[in-house]
CSV table of C-alpha atoms in Angstrom, one decimal:
chain,number,residue,atom,x,y,z
A,4,MET,CA,115.6,84.2,89.0
A,5,THR,CA,118.6,86.3,88.4
A,6,THR,CA,122.0,85.6,89.9
A,7,GLN,CA,121.5,88.3,92.6
A,8,MET,CA,118.2,86.7,94.3
A,9,ILE,CA,120.0,83.3,94.3
A,10,PHE,CA,123.0,84.7,96.2
A,11,CYS,CA,120.6,86.7,98.3
A,12,LEU,CA,118.2,84.0,99.2
A,13,VAL,CA,121.4,81.5,99.9
A,14,ILE,CA,122.4,84.2,102.5
A,15,PHE,CA,119.4,84.5,104.3
A,16,ILE,CA,118.8,82.1,104.9
A,17,VAL,CA,122.5,81.1,106.2
A,18,THR,CA,122.3,84.7,108.4
A,19,LEU,CA,119.3,83.2,109.4
A,20,LEU,CA,120.8,79.4,110.1
A,21,SER,CA,123.3,81.5,111.8
A,22,TYR,CA,121.0,83.8,114.4
A,23,ALA,CA,119.3,80.0,115.5
A,24,LEU,CA,122.8,78.1,116.5
A,25,ASN,CA,124.0,81.7,118.4
A,26,LYS,CA,127.7,80.0,117.4
A,27,ILE,CA,129.0,83.3,116.8
A,28,PRO,CA,127.6,87.0,118.3
A,29,MET,CA,124.4,87.9,116.0
A,30,TRP,CA,126.1,91.5,116.0
A,31,LEU,CA,129.3,89.9,114.0
A,32,THR,CA,126.6,87.8,111.8
A,33,SER,CA,124.9,90.2,110.9
A,34,LEU,CA,127.4,92.3,110.1
A,35,LEU,CA,129.3,89.3,107.9
A,36,SER,CA,126.0,88.9,106.0
A,37,VAL,CA,126.5,93.1,104.6
A,38,CYS,CA,130.0,92.1,103.2
A,39,ALA,CA,128.7,89.3,101.8
A,40,LEU,CA,125.8,91.4,100.3
A,41,PHE,CA,127.9,93.3,98.9
A,42,VAL,CA,130.2,91.4,97.8
A,43,THR,CA,128.1,89.1,95.5
A,44,ASN,CA,126.6,92.7,94.4
A,45,CYS,CA,122.9,92.5,95.7
A,46,ILE,CA,123.1,96.0,97.5
A,47,ASP,CA,125.0,98.7,96.5
A,48,ALA,CA,127.4,100.9,98.7
A,49,ASP,CA,124.5,103.4,99.9
A,50,ILE,CA,122.3,100.1,100.6
A,51,ALA,CA,125.1,98.7,103.0
A,52,LEU,CA,125.9,101.5,104.3
A,53,ALA,CA,122.6,102.8,104.8
A,54,GLY,CA,122.1,101.4,108.3
A,55,PHE,CA,123.9,103.3,109.8
A,56,SER,CA,122.5,106.7,109.3
A,57,ASN,CA,119.0,105.1,109.3
A,58,VAL,CA,116.9,108.1,111.6
A,59,ASN,CA,115.9,104.4,114.0
A,60,THR,CA,119.5,104.0,114.3
A,61,ILE,CA,119.9,107.1,115.8
A,62,LEU,CA,116.9,107.3,117.7
A,63,MET,CA,117.4,104.3,119.5
A,64,ALA,CA,121.7,105.1,120.4
A,65,THR,CA,120.5,108.1,121.5
A,66,MET,CA,117.2,106.9,123.2
A,67,PHE,CA,119.2,104.3,125.6
A,68,VAL,CA,121.3,107.6,126.5
A,69,VAL,CA,118.1,109.7,127.7
A,70,ALA,CA,116.7,107.0,129.4
A,71,ALA,CA,120.0,106.0,131.0
A,72,GLY,CA,120.5,109.9,132.6
A,73,PHE,CA,116.9,109.4,133.3
A,74,ARG,CA,117.1,106.4,135.8
A,75,ARG,CA,119.6,108.8,137.5
A,76,THR,CA,117.0,110.9,138.7
A,77,SER,CA,115.1,110.6,141.6
A,78,MET,CA,112.5,110.9,139.7
A,79,VAL,CA,112.6,107.4,138.3
A,80,ASP,CA,112.2,106.0,142.4
A,81,ALA,CA,109.4,108.0,142.8
A,82,MET,CA,107.4,107.0,140.1
A,83,VAL,CA,107.9,103.2,140.8
A,84,ASN,CA,107.3,103.9,144.4
A,85,GLY,CA,104.2,106.2,143.5
A,86,ILE,CA,102.6,103.0,141.2
A,87,VAL,CA,103.8,100.1,144.5
A,88,LYS,CA,101.6,102.7,146.8
A,89,VAL,CA,99.3,102.9,144.9
A,90,THR,CA,99.1,99.6,143.6
A,91,ASN,CA,99.6,98.8,147.8
A,92,GLY,CA,102.9,97.2,147.2
A,93,SER,CA,101.0,93.7,144.3
A,94,PHE,CA,103.1,93.3,142.1
A,95,LYS,CA,100.5,91.8,139.5
A,96,THR,CA,98.6,95.4,139.7
A,97,ALA,CA,101.3,98.0,139.3
A,98,HIS,CA,102.8,95.6,136.0
A,99,PHE,CA,98.9,95.3,134.1
A,100,GLY,CA,99.1,99.4,135.2
A,101,TYR,CA,102.3,99.3,133.2
A,102,ILE,CA,100.8,97.6,130.1
A,103,PHE,CA,97.6,99.8,130.0
A,104,LEU,CA,99.4,102.6,129.6
A,105,ALA,CA,101.6,100.9,126.4
A,106,LEU,CA,98.2,99.6,124.8
A,107,LEU,CA,96.8,103.3,125.4
A,108,LEU,CA,100.6,105.4,124.2
A,109,THR,CA,100.6,102.7,121.3
A,110,ASN,CA,97.4,104.2,119.8
A,111,PHE,CA,98.1,107.6,120.1
A,112,ILE,CA,102.5,107.8,119.1
A,113,ALA,CA,102.3,105.7,115.7
A,114,SER,CA,105.7,104.1,115.9
A,115,PRO,CA,105.7,100.8,118.4
A,116,MET,CA,109.7,102.4,119.0
A,117,VAL,CA,109.1,105.5,120.0
A,118,VAL,CA,105.9,104.2,122.7
A,119,TYR,CA,108.5,101.1,123.9
A,120,ALA,CA,110.9,103.5,124.2
A,121,ILE,CA,108.6,105.2,126.5
A,122,ILE,CA,108.1,102.9,129.1
A,123,SER,CA,111.3,101.3,129.1
A,124,PRO,CA,113.4,103.4,131.0
A,125,LEU,CA,110.2,103.5,133.8
A,126,PHE,CA,109.3,99.8,133.5
A,127,CYS,CA,112.5,98.2,133.6
A,128,ALA,CA,113.4,100.5,136.8
A,129,PHE,CA,110.1,99.2,138.5
A,130,LEU,CA,111.4,95.3,137.6
A,131,ASP,CA,114.8,96.6,139.1
A,132,GLN,CA,113.9,97.1,142.5
A,133,THR,CA,111.6,94.7,142.7
A,134,GLY,CA,113.9,92.5,142.0
A,135,LYS,CA,112.6,90.6,139.2
A,136,SER,CA,114.1,89.4,136.2
A,137,ARG,CA,114.4,91.8,133.5
A,138,THR,CA,113.9,88.8,131.4
A,139,LYS,CA,110.7,87.6,132.2
A,140,TYR,CA,108.8,90.9,131.9
A,141,VAL,CA,110.2,93.2,128.9
A,142,PHE,CA,109.5,90.9,126.0
A,143,PRO,CA,105.5,91.0,126.7
A,144,MET,CA,105.8,94.6,127.2
A,145,MET,CA,107.6,94.8,123.7
A,146,VAL,CA,105.5,93.0,121.9
A,147,VAL,CA,102.0,95.2,123.9
A,148,CYS,CA,103.4,98.0,122.5
A,149,VAL,CA,103.7,96.0,118.6
A,150,SER,CA,100.8,94.2,118.7
A,151,CYS,CA,97.7,97.3,119.7
A,152,CYS,CA,99.0,99.4,117.9
A,153,GLY,CA,97.0,101.1,115.5
A,154,ILE,CA,93.4,99.6,116.7
A,155,LEU,CA,91.7,102.4,118.5
A,156,PRO,CA,90.9,105.1,116.0
A,157,MET,CA,93.2,107.7,117.2
A,158,ALA,CA,95.7,109.4,115.0
A,159,THR,CA,97.5,105.6,113.3
A,160,ALA,CA,94.1,104.7,112.4
A,161,ILE,CA,93.1,107.8,111.0
A,162,GLN,CA,96.3,107.8,108.5
A,163,LEU,CA,95.9,104.7,107.5
A,164,ALA,CA,92.6,104.7,106.3
A,165,GLY,CA,93.3,107.9,104.3
A,166,GLN,CA,96.5,106.2,102.6
A,167,TYR,CA,94.3,102.4,101.9
A,168,THR,CA,90.9,104.5,100.5
A,169,GLY,CA,93.5,106.4,97.9
A,170,PHE,CA,95.0,102.7,97.1
A,171,LEU,CA,91.3,101.2,96.4
A,172,GLU,CA,90.6,104.3,94.5
A,173,THR,CA,93.6,104.1,92.5
A,174,TYR,CA,93.0,100.3,91.3
A,175,GLY,CA,89.5,101.2,90.8
A,176,PHE,CA,87.3,99.6,93.5
A,177,THR,CA,85.5,103.3,93.2
A,178,GLY,CA,82.6,103.9,95.9
A,179,MET,CA,84.4,101.6,98.7
A,180,SER,CA,86.5,103.4,101.4
A,181,ILE,CA,88.1,102.5,104.6
A,182,VAL,CA,87.3,104.5,108.1
A,183,PRO,CA,89.5,105.2,110.9
A,184,THR,CA,86.9,102.1,113.3
A,185,ASP,CA,87.6,99.1,110.6
A,186,PHE,CA,90.6,98.8,112.5
A,187,ILE,CA,89.0,97.8,116.1
A,188,LYS,CA,86.3,96.4,114.6
A,189,ALA,CA,88.6,93.6,112.6
A,190,ALA,CA,91.0,93.7,116.1
A,191,TRP,CA,89.5,94.6,119.2
A,192,PRO,CA,89.4,90.9,120.8
A,193,LEU,CA,93.3,91.8,120.8
A,194,LEU,CA,93.0,94.6,123.1
A,195,ILE,CA,91.7,92.0,125.5
A,196,LEU,CA,94.1,88.8,124.7
A,197,VAL,CA,97.4,90.7,124.5
A,198,PRO,CA,96.8,92.6,127.3
A,199,VAL,CA,96.0,89.2,129.8
A,200,TRP,CA,98.6,87.5,127.9
A,201,ALA,CA,101.8,90.3,128.6
A,202,VAL,CA,100.7,89.5,132.8
A,203,PHE,CA,99.2,86.2,133.3
A,204,ILE,CA,101.1,83.8,130.6
A,205,ALA,CA,103.7,85.0,128.7
A,206,PRO,CA,106.3,85.7,131.8
A,207,LYS,CA,105.8,81.2,131.9
A,208,PHE,CA,107.3,81.1,128.6
A,209,THR,CA,110.1,83.7,129.2
A,210,PRO,CA,113.1,83.3,130.4
A,211,GLU,CA,114.1,83.7,133.7
A,212,LEU,CA,117.7,84.5,133.0
A,213,PRO,CA,119.3,86.6,130.5
A,214,SER,CA,121.0,84.7,127.7
A,215,VAL,CA,123.2,88.0,126.7
A,216,LYS,CA,124.5,90.5,129.0
A,217,ILE,CA,122.4,93.2,130.1
A,218,GLU,CA,124.7,95.7,129.6
A,219,GLY,CA,124.9,98.6,132.6
A,220,VAL,CA,122.8,96.1,135.1
A,221,GLU,CA,125.8,95.1,136.8
A,222,LYS,CA,127.3,98.3,136.9
A,223,LYS,CA,124.0,99.1,139.1
A,224,GLU,CA,124.2,97.3,141.3
A,225,GLN,CA,127.1,97.7,142.3
A,226,SER,CA,126.7,101.2,143.0
A,227,ILE,CA,122.6,101.4,142.9
A,228,LYS,CA,122.1,105.2,142.0
A,229,THR,CA,125.3,108.0,142.2
A,230,THR,CA,122.9,110.9,143.8
A,231,LEU,CA,122.6,114.2,141.3
A,232,HIS,CA,123.4,117.4,142.6
A,233,PRO,CA,119.9,118.5,143.0
A,234,LEU,CA,119.5,121.4,140.4
A,235,VAL,CA,120.9,118.4,137.8
A,236,ASP,CA,118.5,116.3,139.0
A,237,LYS,CA,115.4,118.3,138.2
A,238,ILE,CA,117.1,119.1,135.0
A,239,GLY,CA,117.5,116.1,134.0
A,240,ILE,CA,113.7,115.5,134.4
A,241,VAL,CA,113.0,118.7,132.6
A,242,ILE,CA,114.8,116.9,128.8
A,243,PHE,CA,113.4,113.2,129.5
A,244,PHE,CA,109.6,114.9,129.5
A,245,ALA,CA,110.5,117.7,127.2
A,246,THR,CA,112.3,114.8,125.1
A,247,ILE,CA,109.1,112.6,125.3
A,248,ILE,CA,107.0,115.3,124.9
A,249,CYS,CA,108.5,116.5,121.9
A,250,LEU,CA,108.8,113.2,119.8
A,251,ILE,CA,104.4,112.3,120.8
A,252,PHE,CA,103.7,116.0,118.8
A,253,SER,CA,107.5,116.0,116.7
A,254,ALA,CA,105.2,115.9,113.1
A,255,ASN,CA,103.4,119.4,114.6
A,256,ILE,CA,105.8,121.1,115.6
A,257,GLY,CA,108.0,120.2,112.2
A,258,LEU,CA,111.5,118.3,114.0
A,259,PRO,CA,111.7,115.2,113.0
A,260,THR,CA,111.7,111.9,116.3
A,261,TRP,CA,116.2,111.2,115.0
A,262,PHE,CA,116.4,115.0,115.8
A,263,ILE,CA,114.7,115.6,118.9
A,264,ALA,CA,116.2,112.3,120.7
A,265,LEU,CA,120.1,113.5,119.5
A,266,SER,CA,119.5,116.9,121.3
A,267,GLY,CA,118.0,115.4,124.0
A,268,SER,CA,120.8,113.0,124.7
A,269,LEU,CA,123.7,115.5,124.4
A,270,LEU,CA,121.6,118.1,127.2
A,271,MET,CA,121.4,115.4,129.3
A,272,CYS,CA,125.2,114.9,129.2
A,273,LEU,CA,126.1,118.5,128.9
A,274,PHE,CA,124.3,119.3,131.9
A,275,GLY,CA,125.8,116.0,133.8
A,276,VAL,CA,122.5,114.0,134.1
A,277,ALA,CA,124.4,111.1,131.8
A,278,ASP,CA,127.7,110.3,133.2
A,279,THR,CA,129.4,111.3,130.1
A,280,LYS,CA,132.4,108.7,131.4
A,281,THR,CA,129.9,105.8,130.4
A,282,ALA,CA,127.7,107.7,128.3
A,283,LEU,CA,128.7,105.6,124.6
A,284,ARG,CA,128.7,102.3,127.3
A,285,ASP,CA,125.2,102.9,128.0
A,286,ILE,CA,124.4,102.3,124.8
A,287,PRO,CA,124.1,98.6,123.4
A,288,TRP,CA,126.6,98.6,120.7
A,289,ASP,CA,125.7,95.4,119.4
A,290,MET,CA,121.8,95.2,119.0
A,291,LEU,CA,122.1,98.6,116.5
A,292,MET,CA,124.9,97.1,114.7
A,293,LEU,CA,122.4,94.0,114.4
A,294,TYR,CA,119.6,96.3,113.5
A,295,VAL,CA,121.8,98.1,110.8
A,296,GLY,CA,122.9,94.2,109.5
A,297,ALA,CA,119.6,93.5,109.5
A,298,LEU,CA,118.1,96.6,107.2
A,299,ALA,CA,121.1,96.1,104.6
A,300,LEU,CA,119.6,92.1,104.3
A,301,GLY,CA,115.8,93.7,104.4
A,302,GLY,CA,116.8,95.9,101.6
A,303,ALA,CA,118.6,93.0,99.5
A,304,LEU,CA,115.3,91.2,99.7
A,305,THR,CA,113.5,94.5,98.0
A,306,ALA,CA,116.3,95.9,95.8
A,307,THR,CA,117.0,92.1,93.7
A,308,GLY,CA,113.2,91.4,94.0
A,309,THR,CA,113.9,88.1,95.9
A,310,GLY,CA,111.2,89.3,98.0
A,311,GLU,CA,108.4,90.2,95.6
A,312,LEU,CA,109.8,86.6,93.7
A,313,ILE,CA,108.9,84.4,97.3
A,314,GLY,CA,105.0,87.0,98.1
A,315,ASN,CA,104.4,86.2,94.3
A,316,ALA,CA,104.9,82.6,94.2
A,317,LEU,CA,102.6,82.2,97.2
A,318,ALA,CA,100.4,84.3,96.1
A,319,SER,CA,99.8,82.4,93.0
A,320,SER,CA,100.1,79.3,94.9
A,321,VAL,CA,96.2,79.7,95.5
A,322,GLY,CA,94.8,80.0,92.0
A,323,GLY,CA,91.5,81.4,92.1
A,324,THR,CA,90.1,80.8,95.2
A,325,HIS,CA,87.1,81.8,96.6
A,326,ASN,CA,87.1,80.7,99.9
A,327,SER,CA,87.7,84.3,102.0
A,328,TYR,CA,90.1,82.2,105.0
A,329,ILE,CA,91.9,81.1,102.2
A,330,LEU,CA,92.4,84.3,100.7
A,331,GLY,CA,93.0,85.7,104.5
A,332,ALA,CA,95.4,83.5,105.5
A,333,LEU,CA,97.6,84.0,102.8
A,334,PHE,CA,97.9,87.0,103.0
A,335,PHE,CA,97.9,87.5,106.6
A,336,MET,CA,100.9,84.8,106.7
A,337,ILE,CA,103.1,86.2,103.6
A,338,THR,CA,102.9,89.8,105.1
A,339,PHE,CA,103.5,88.6,108.8
A,340,ILE,CA,106.8,86.2,108.2
A,341,LEU,CA,108.1,88.9,105.4
A,342,THR,CA,108.0,91.7,108.0
A,343,GLN,CA,110.4,90.0,110.4
A,344,PHE,CA,113.0,90.3,107.9
A,345,MET,CA,112.0,93.5,105.7
A,346,LEU,CA,111.3,96.8,106.8
A,347,ASN,CA,107.4,97.1,106.8
A,348,ARG,CA,106.4,99.7,104.7
A,349,SER,CA,108.9,97.6,102.1
A,350,VAL,CA,106.2,95.0,102.9
A,351,LEU,CA,103.1,96.6,102.3
A,352,THR,CA,104.0,98.4,98.8
A,353,VAL,CA,104.3,95.2,97.3
A,354,PHE,CA,101.6,93.4,98.9
A,355,VAL,CA,98.5,96.0,98.7
A,356,PRO,CA,98.9,96.8,95.4
A,357,ILE,CA,98.9,92.2,94.4
A,358,CYS,CA,95.7,92.1,97.3
A,359,LEU,CA,93.9,94.8,95.5
A,360,LEU,CA,94.7,93.0,92.2
A,361,THR,CA,93.9,89.9,93.6
A,362,CYS,CA,90.2,90.8,94.5
A,363,SER,CA,89.1,92.4,91.2
A,364,ALA,CA,90.5,89.4,89.6
A,365,LEU,CA,88.4,87.0,92.1
A,366,GLY,CA,85.5,89.9,92.1
A,367,ALA,CA,86.3,89.9,95.8
A,368,ASN,CA,85.9,92.8,98.1
A,369,PRO,CA,89.3,94.1,99.6
A,370,ILE,CA,88.4,95.8,102.2
A,371,GLY,CA,89.2,93.0,104.8
A,372,LEU,CA,91.9,91.4,103.1
A,373,ILE,CA,93.6,95.0,103.0
A,374,ILE,CA,92.5,94.7,107.1
A,375,LEU,CA,95.0,91.6,106.9
A,376,VAL,CA,97.6,92.9,104.3
A,377,ASN,CA,98.4,95.8,107.7
A,378,ALA,CA,98.2,93.6,110.3
A,379,GLY,CA,100.4,91.3,109.4
A,380,SER,CA,102.6,94.3,107.5
A,381,MET,CA,102.7,96.0,111.2
A,382,THR,CA,102.4,92.7,113.7
A,383,ALA,CA,105.7,91.4,114.0
A,384,PHE,CA,108.4,91.1,117.0
A,385,LEU,CA,109.7,87.6,116.2
A,386,THR,CA,113.4,89.6,114.7
A,387,PRO,CA,115.4,92.4,115.9
A,388,MET,CA,115.0,92.8,111.6
A,389,ALA,CA,110.6,93.2,112.5
A,390,THR,CA,110.9,96.4,114.2
A,391,PRO,CA,113.9,98.7,116.2
A,392,ALA,CA,111.7,98.5,119.3
A,393,VAL,CA,112.3,94.7,119.3
A,394,PRO,CA,116.6,95.0,119.6
A,395,MET,CA,115.7,97.4,122.4
A,396,CYS,CA,114.3,94.7,124.0
A,397,MET,CA,116.7,92.3,123.3
A,398,ALA,CA,119.4,94.8,125.0
A,399,ASP,CA,116.8,95.9,127.8
A,400,GLY,CA,115.9,92.2,128.5
A,401,GLY,CA,119.1,90.3,127.2
A,402,TYR,CA,117.3,87.5,125.2
A,403,SER,CA,118.7,85.9,122.3
A,404,LEU,CA,116.9,84.6,118.9
A,405,LYS,CA,116.4,81.4,120.3
A,406,ASP,CA,114.5,83.6,123.1
A,407,LEU,CA,112.6,85.6,121.0
A,408,ALA,CA,110.8,82.3,119.6
A,409,LYS,CA,109.9,81.0,123.1
A,410,SER,CA,109.2,83.5,123.7
A,411,GLY,CA,106.9,84.7,121.1
A,412,TRP,CA,105.5,81.6,119.9
A,413,LEU,CA,101.8,81.4,121.7
A,414,ILE,CA,101.1,84.9,121.5
A,415,THR,CA,101.6,84.9,117.3
A,416,LEU,CA,98.9,81.8,116.3
A,417,VAL,CA,97.1,83.8,118.8
A,418,LEU,CA,97.0,86.7,116.4
A,419,CYS,CA,97.1,84.7,113.4
A,420,VAL,CA,93.7,82.9,114.7
A,421,ILE,CA,92.7,86.4,115.9
A,422,TYR,CA,93.2,88.1,112.5
A,423,ILE,CA,92.3,85.3,110.3
A,424,PHE,CA,89.4,83.6,111.2
A,425,TYR,CA,87.5,86.9,112.9
A,426,VAL,CA,88.1,89.3,110.2
A,427,MET,CA,87.2,87.3,107.4
A,428,THR,CA,84.0,86.4,109.5
A,429,VAL,CA,83.0,89.6,110.4
A,430,MET,CA,84.7,91.1,107.1
A,431,PRO,CA,84.5,88.1,104.4
A,432,CYS,CA,85.9,88.5,100.9
A,433,PHE,CA,82.6,87.0,98.7
């Protein structure tokens, strides 16, 4: 273990403790960890500052402005009132409708953050209008966006199947392939269990009141809605839906998501849909700085090799076991835990080869284990480092890190049990 690895591990542990204790603001802890990592040479200036120019950071910031502009239009009230009317005023039915919409979108769109950005303005407006606590219901919505992504054999599953089949061929598993339907075969129970948890169980575990101030809510309560000029109102509606459609089809039109969201936010301000005096204040800068620091910490774990060291140590601890459930638990839990603190692509890059090499040495079938590595790497929602959807959710619902743990522990156990025991039963290694 090198000196940088030791420094990185210590800073990592201290940062997590500071997040958990919450004695100082999380954004301050996050940026202090960046400084500590840079001073100890765990990261260079490029990695330390990369979070400020990261596409997801720009996307998050600009989508808050787009959402703020959209919330001022008449369309929000019209859609919310329409949903309430269709559901005969039943909050449970309307709530389930939003959850179901999130489940569908997260299988058509590869980014849970984009899906959450589409759903959250309407869902938060619905909660505000019906007098329900955002803190009760926003976190479960985000979990649906993250944990149900790529299960149905749609665009995301097709892309992942091709990618993992290429890995199989590279590592000598000829005659084997992963097909898009493998993902639904492995995880279809979650399409039922996660929405049921989100609607009926999760609100019993989420806080009643926010732990962190929700920016803008107090202002909205003081001046509920500033009436826009009818033309500006229509322009705002067009800009919002044009932005969403372009985000969905960004790969087809050849424009990056950050540029689409930035353009949408600027147009919202240019045409007066978003209040130019408060537009920057609508952005939760504390959550953005938290995410910037999280990216640097994840970069340090990758750059110093600390993340790979931890993973390899855990992987080697099982020796030559031929128990499918032990192997499944190992590869799912390691990737699930590491992805709470590292970018999922980094975790996948490290652990897919480790998984295939392990299977090659043991003579195991790698299909089920690759599914578990993918699930563990993609299904992360307990820290703001896990996915950009988490800090967005924290800003909307006023959550602290403790709130995420208290709200998410049960569904985390469900995910672990279902993935490990079910996948290793229907797709065993031996």
